Tab-separated table of C-alpha atoms and ligand atoms in Angstrom:
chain	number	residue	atom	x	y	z
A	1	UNK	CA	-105.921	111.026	17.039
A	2	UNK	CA	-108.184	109.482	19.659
A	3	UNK	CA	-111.875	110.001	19.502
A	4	UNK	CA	-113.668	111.435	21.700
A	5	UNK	CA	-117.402	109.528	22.851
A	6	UNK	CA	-119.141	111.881	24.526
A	7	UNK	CA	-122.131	109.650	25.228
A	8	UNK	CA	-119.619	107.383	26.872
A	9	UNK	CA	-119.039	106.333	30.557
A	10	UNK	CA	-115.929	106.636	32.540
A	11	UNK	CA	-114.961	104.972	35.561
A	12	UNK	CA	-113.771	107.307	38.017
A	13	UNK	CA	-112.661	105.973	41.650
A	14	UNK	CA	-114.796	103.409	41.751
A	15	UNK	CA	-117.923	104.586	39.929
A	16	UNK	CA	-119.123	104.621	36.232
A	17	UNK	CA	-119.772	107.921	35.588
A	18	UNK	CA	-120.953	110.254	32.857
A	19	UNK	CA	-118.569	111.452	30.184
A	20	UNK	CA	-119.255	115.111	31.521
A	21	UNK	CA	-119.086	114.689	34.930
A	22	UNK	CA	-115.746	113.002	34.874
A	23	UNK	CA	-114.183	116.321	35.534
A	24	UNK	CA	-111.163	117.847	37.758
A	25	UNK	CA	-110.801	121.147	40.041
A	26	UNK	CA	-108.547	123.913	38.333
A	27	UNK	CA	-106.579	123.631	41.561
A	28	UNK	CA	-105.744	119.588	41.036
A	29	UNK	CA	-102.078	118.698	41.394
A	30	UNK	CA	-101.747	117.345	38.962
A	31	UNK	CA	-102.399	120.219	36.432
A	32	UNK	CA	-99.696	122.410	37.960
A	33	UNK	CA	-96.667	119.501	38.583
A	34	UNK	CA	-97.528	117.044	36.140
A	35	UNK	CA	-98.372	114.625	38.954
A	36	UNK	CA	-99.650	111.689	36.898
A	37	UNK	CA	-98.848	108.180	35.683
A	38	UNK	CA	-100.570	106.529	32.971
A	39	UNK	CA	-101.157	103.630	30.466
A	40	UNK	CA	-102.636	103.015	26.759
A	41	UNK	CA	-104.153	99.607	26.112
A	42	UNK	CA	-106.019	98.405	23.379
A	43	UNK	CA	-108.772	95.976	23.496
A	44	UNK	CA	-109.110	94.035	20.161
A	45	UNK	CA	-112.064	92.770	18.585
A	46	UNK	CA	-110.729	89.207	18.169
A	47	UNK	CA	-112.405	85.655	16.427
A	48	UNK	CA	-113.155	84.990	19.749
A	49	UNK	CA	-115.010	88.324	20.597
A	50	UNK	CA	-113.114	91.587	22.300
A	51	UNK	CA	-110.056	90.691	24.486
A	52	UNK	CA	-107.358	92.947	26.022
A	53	UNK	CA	-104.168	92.750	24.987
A	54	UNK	CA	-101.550	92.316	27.742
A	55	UNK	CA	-104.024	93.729	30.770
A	56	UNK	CA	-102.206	92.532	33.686
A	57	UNK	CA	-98.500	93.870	32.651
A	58	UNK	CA	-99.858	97.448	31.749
A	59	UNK	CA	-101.647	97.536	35.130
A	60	UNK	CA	-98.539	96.493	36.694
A	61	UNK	CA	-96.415	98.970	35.011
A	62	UNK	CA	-98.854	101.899	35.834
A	63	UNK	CA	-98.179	100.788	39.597
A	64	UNK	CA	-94.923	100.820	39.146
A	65	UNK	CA	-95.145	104.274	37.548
A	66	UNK	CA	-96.587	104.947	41.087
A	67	UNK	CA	-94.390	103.715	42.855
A	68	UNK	CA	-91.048	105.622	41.593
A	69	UNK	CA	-93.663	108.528	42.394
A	70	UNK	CA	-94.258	107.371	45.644
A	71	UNK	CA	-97.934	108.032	44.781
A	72	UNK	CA	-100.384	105.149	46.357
A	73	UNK	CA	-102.999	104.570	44.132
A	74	UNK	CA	-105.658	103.605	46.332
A	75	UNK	CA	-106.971	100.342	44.346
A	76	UNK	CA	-105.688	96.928	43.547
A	77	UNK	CA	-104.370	95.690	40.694
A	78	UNK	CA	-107.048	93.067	39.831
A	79	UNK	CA	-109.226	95.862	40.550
A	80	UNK	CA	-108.216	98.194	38.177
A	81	UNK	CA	-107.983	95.458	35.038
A	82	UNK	CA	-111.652	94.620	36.172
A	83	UNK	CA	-112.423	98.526	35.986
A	84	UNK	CA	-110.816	98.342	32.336
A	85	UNK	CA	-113.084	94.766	31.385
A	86	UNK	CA	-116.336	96.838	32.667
A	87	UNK	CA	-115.826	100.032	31.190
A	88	UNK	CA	-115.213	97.953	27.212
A	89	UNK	CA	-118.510	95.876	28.693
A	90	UNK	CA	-120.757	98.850	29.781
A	91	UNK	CA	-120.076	101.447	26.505
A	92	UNK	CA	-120.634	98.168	24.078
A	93	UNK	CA	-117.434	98.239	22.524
A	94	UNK	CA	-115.673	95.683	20.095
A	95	UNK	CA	-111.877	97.393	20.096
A	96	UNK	CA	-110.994	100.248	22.026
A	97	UNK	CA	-108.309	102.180	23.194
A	98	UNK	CA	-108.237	102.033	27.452
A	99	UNK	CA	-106.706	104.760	29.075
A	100	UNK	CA	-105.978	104.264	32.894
A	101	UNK	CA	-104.421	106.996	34.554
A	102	UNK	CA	-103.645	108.020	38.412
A	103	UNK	CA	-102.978	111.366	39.058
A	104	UNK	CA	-102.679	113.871	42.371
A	105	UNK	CA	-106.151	115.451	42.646
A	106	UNK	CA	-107.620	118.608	44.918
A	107	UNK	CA	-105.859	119.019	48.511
A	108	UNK	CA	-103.741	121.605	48.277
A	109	UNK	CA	-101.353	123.563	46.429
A	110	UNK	CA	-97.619	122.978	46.799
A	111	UNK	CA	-94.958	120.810	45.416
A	112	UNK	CA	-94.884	118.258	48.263
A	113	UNK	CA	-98.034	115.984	47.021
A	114	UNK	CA	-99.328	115.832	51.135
A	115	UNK	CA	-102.913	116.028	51.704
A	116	UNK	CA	-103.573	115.845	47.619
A	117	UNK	CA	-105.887	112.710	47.170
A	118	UNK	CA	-104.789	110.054	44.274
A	119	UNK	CA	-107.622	109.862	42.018
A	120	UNK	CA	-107.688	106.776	39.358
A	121	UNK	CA	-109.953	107.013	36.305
A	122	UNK	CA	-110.486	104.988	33.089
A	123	UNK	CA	-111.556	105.794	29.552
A	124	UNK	CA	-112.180	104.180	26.793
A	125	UNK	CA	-111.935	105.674	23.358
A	126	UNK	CA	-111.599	104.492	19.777
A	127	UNK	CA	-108.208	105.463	18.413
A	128	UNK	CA	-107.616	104.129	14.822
A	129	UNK	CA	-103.637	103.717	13.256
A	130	UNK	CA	-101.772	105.859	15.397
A	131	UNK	CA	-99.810	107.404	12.571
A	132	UNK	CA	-101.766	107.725	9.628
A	133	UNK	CA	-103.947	104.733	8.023
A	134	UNK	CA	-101.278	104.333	5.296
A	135	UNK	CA	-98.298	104.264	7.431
A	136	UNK	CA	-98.938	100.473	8.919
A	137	UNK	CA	-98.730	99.238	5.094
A	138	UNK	CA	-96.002	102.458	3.485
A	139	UNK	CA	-94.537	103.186	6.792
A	140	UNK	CA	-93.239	106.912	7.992
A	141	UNK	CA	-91.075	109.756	7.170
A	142	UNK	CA	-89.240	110.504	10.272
A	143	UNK	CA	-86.521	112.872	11.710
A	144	UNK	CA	-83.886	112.539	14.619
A	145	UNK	CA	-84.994	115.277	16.820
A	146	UNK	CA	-83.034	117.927	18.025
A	147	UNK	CA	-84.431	117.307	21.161
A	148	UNK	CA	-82.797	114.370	23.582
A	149	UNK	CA	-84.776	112.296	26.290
A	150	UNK	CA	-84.415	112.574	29.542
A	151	UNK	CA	-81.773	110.973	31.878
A	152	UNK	CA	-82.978	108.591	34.269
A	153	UNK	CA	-81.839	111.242	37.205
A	154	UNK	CA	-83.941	113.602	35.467
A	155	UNK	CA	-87.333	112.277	34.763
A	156	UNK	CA	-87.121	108.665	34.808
A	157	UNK	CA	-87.826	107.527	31.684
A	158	UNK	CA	-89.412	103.822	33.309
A	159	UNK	CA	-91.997	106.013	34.484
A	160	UNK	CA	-95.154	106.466	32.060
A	161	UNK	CA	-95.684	109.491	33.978
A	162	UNK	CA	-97.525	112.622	32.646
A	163	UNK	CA	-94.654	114.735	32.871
A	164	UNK	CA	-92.496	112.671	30.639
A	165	UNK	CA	-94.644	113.936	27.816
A	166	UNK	CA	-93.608	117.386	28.046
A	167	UNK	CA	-90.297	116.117	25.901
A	168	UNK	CA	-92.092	113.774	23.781
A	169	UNK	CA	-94.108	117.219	22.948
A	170	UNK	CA	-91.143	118.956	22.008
A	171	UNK	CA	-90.599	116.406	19.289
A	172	UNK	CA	-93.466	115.646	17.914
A	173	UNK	CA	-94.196	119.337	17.758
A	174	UNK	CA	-90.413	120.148	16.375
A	175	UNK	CA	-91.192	116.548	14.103
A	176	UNK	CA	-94.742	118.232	12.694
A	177	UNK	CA	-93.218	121.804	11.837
A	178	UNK	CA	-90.723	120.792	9.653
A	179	UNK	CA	-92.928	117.870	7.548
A	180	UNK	CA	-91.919	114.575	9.577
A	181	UNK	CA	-94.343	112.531	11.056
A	182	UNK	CA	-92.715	111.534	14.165
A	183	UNK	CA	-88.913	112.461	15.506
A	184	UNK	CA	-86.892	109.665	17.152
A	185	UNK	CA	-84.663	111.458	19.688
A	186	UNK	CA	-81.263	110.580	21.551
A	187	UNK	CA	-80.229	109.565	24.245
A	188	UNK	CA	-78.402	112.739	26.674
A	189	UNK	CA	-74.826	110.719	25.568
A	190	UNK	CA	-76.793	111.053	21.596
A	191	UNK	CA	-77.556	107.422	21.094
A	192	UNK	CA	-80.576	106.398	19.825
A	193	UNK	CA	-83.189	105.934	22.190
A	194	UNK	CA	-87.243	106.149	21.074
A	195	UNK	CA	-89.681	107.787	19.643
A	196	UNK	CA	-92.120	110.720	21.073
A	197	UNK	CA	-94.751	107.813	21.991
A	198	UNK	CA	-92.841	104.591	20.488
A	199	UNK	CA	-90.201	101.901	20.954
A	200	UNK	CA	-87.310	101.824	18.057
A	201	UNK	CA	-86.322	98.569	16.176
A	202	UNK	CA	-83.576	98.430	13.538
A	203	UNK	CA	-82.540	95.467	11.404
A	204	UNK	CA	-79.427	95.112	10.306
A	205	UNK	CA	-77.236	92.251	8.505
A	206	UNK	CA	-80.408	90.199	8.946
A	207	UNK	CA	-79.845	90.962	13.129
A	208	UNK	CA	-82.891	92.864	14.896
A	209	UNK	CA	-81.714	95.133	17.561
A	210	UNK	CA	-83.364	97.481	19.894
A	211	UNK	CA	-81.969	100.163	22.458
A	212	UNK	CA	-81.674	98.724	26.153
A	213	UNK	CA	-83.591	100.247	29.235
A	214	UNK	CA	-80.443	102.058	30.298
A	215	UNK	CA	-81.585	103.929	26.538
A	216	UNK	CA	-83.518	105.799	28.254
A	217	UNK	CA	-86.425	104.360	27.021
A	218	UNK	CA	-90.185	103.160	28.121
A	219	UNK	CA	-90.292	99.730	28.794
A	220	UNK	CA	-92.646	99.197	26.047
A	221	UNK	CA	-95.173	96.408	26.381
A	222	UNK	CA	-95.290	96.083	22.687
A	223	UNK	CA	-91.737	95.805	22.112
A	224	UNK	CA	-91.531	92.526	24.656
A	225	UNK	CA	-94.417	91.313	22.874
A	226	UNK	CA	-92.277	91.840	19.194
A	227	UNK	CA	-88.642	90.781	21.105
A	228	UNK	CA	-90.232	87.447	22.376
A	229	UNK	CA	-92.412	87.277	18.809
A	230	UNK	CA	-89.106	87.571	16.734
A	231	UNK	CA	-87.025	85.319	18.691
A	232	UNK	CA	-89.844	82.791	18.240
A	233	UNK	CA	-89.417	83.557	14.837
A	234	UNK	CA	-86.070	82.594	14.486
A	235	UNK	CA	-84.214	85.911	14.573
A	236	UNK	CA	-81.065	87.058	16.898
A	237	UNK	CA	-82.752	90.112	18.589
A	238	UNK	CA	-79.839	92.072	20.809
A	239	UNK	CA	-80.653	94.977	23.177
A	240	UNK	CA	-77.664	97.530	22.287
A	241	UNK	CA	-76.856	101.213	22.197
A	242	UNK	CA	-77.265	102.363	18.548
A	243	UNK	CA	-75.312	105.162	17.150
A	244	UNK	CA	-77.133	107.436	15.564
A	245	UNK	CA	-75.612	106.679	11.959
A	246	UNK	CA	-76.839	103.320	11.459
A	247	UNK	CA	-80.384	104.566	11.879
A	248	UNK	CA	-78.874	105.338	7.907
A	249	UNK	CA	-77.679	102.537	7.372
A	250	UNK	CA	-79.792	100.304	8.232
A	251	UNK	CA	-81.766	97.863	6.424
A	252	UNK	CA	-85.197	98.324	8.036
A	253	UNK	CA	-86.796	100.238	10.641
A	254	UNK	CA	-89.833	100.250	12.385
A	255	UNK	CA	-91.358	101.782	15.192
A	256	UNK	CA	-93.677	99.875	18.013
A	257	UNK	CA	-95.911	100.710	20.984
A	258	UNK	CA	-99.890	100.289	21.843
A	259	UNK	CA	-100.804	102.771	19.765
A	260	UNK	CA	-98.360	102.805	17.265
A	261	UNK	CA	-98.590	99.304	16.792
A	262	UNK	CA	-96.098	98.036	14.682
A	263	UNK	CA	-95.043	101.182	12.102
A	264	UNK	CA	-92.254	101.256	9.421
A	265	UNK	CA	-90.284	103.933	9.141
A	266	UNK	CA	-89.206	104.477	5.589
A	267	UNK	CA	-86.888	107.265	5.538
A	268	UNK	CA	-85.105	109.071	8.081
A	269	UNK	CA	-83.783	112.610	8.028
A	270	UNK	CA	-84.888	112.343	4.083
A	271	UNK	CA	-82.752	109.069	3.680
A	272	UNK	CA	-84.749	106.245	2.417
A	273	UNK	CA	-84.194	103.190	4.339
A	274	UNK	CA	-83.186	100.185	2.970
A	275	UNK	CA	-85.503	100.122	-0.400
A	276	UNK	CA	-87.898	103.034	1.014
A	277	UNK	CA	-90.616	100.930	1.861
A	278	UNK	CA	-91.546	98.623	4.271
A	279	UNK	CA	-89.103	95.620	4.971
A	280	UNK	CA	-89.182	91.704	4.600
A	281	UNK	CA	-88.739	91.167	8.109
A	282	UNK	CA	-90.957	94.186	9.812
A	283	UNK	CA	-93.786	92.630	7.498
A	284	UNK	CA	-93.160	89.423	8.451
A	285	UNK	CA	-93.619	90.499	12.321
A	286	UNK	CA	-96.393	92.464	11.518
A	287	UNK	CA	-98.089	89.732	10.251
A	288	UNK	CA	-97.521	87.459	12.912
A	289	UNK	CA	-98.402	90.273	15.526
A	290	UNK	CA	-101.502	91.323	13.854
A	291	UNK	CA	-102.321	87.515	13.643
A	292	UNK	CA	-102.376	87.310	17.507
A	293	UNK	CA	-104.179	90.253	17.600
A	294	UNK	CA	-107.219	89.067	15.326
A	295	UNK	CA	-107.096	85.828	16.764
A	296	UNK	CA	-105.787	83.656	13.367
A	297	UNK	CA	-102.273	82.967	15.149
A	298	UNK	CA	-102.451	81.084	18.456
A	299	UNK	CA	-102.171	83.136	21.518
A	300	UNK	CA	-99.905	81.142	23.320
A	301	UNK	CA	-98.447	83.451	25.850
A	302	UNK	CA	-101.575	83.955	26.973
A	303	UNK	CA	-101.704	87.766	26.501
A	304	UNK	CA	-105.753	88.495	25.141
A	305	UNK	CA	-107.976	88.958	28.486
A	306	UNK	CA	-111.566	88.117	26.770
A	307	UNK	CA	-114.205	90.492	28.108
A	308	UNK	CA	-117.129	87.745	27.693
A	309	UNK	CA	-115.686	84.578	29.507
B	1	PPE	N1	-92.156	104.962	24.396
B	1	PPE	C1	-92.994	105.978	24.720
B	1	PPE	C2	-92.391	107.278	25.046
B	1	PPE	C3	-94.366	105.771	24.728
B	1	PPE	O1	-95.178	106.775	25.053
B	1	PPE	C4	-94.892	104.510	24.377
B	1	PPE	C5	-96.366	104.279	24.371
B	1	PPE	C6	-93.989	103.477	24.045
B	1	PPE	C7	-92.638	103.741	24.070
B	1	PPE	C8	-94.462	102.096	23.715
B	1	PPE	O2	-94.936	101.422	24.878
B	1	PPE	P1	-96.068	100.299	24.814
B	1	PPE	O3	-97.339	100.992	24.462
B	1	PPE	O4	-96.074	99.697	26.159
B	1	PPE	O5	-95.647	99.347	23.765
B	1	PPE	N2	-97.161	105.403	24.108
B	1	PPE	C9	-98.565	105.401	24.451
B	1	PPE	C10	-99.164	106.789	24.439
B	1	PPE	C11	-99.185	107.453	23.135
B	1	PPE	C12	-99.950	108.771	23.168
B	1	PPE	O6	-99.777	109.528	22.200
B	1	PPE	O7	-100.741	109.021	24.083
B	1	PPE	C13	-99.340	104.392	23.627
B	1	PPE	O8	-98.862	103.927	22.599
B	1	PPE	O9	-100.426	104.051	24.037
């Protein structure tokens, strides 16, 4: 769980404002229709002092989050990944967890979003291993939920949009009830797509594949960062629809997204995975992920912002 820093500032529209007073009407839009789009980032405290990890692609997914909502978010991009630099730089952190998010504010009430004013605030909080300390290391018991995601003519799945978490509510709540510590759900057709709040990745016969966008899926930042990390790494990575069965049958599993990270999955369903514990290859990822992130392995994609140039 993310926690909370009351004595922290947020920026809100513009200003830096105080963790109280970064509040919304009861009559906001967004409350009653879901009207929001959003994005997790996490700033890292690297070798090289705290840098953001892939900035300018979550900022440009949250506008184009907006822009399947035909919601204007009245602010550019540059200015918003400057908005997420300043608020790290003015509450003195080392590694946070940024949370951007445009929503439909106070105008009036009604479906059609006319005359409701798009609002844009960011927080940062500190949100430790997503899943449980132990789970980065053991990895996760999971279930396939009995819940689906949505179809792309339903709630586009593209869209990190508030609304979209309704489902991933349903099974992480279904998940919780019956002992599981996440559910990966299907697809409508019941193919695998993702997690509540991650990307899926299954190895099998020493191949790494991942459900396509057409899955759908988020287009997780995390998961381009581990498909261009593996391929670099020598392995065939293939974006394919995955019957649910070899989630059983595979050899490894893991799990990845900003918060998430990169998580094993050890058993699915009560099957143990491969050996029950956290692969060869996932740990070899891992490493080389977490080496970018610390700063030991070169960034040479470019993808830490520092916050101190
Ligand atoms: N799928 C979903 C449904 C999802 O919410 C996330 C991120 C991902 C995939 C992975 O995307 P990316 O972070 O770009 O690699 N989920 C965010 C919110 C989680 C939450 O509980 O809140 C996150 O990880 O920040």
């Amino acid at each position: 769980m993310a926690e909370f820093n009351e004595n922290a500032k947020i920026w809100y529209d513009g200003k830096m404002v105080d963790w109280k007073e970064a509040t919304v009407h009861v009559m906001c839009h967004a409350l009653h229709y879901g009207s929001s789009v959003f994005e997790g980032i996490r700033c890292y405290d690297t070798k090289k002092g705290p840098a953001i990890f892939r900035l300018h692609d979550h900022i440009k997914r949250l506008f184009n989050s907006a822009k399947i909502y035909r919601m204007e978010i009245p602010f550019t991009i540059e200015q918003l990944e400057q908005a997420c630099i300043n608020i790290v730089k003015i509450n003195n952190m080392r590694s946070a967890y940024l949370r951007p998010i445009a929503f439909r504010g106070y105008g009036r009430l009604g479906v059609d979003p006319k005359d409701t004013p798009v609002q844009v605030v960011v927080a940062a909080l500190d949100w430790g291993k997503y899943l449980g300390d132990e789970a980065i290391n053991i990895g996760v018991d999971v279930r396939v939920s009995s819940w689906n995601r949505m179809q792309s003519n339903t709630l586009p799945a593209m869209a990190k949009a508030g609304s979209n978490y309704m489902n991933s509510q349903l099974i992480k709540m279904e998940a919780a009830a019956d002992g599981y510590l996440e559910g990966i759900a299907l697809t409508p057709q019941g193919l695998i797509s993702e997690g509540s709040g991650e990307n899926l990745f299954l190895i099998y016969g020493g191949k790494i594949i991942t459900p396509p966008l057409f899955a759908s899926i988020l287009p997780g930042i995390t998961r381009d960062s581990i498909i261009t990390i593996a391929r670099e790494l020598g392995y065939v990575v293939e974006e394919q629809m995955i019957p649910r069965e070899m989630l059983y049958i595979a050899d490894e599993l893991f799990f990845t997204g900003t918060a998430a990270e990169v998580t094993p999955i050890k058993s699915v369903d009560r099957i143990l995975i491969g050996t029950g514990k956290r692969g060869p290859i996932t740990e070899r990822i891992q490493k080389h992920f977490f080496g970018i992130l610390t700063g030991d392995i070169e960034d040479k994609y470019g993808w830490l912002t520092p916050i101190y140039v």
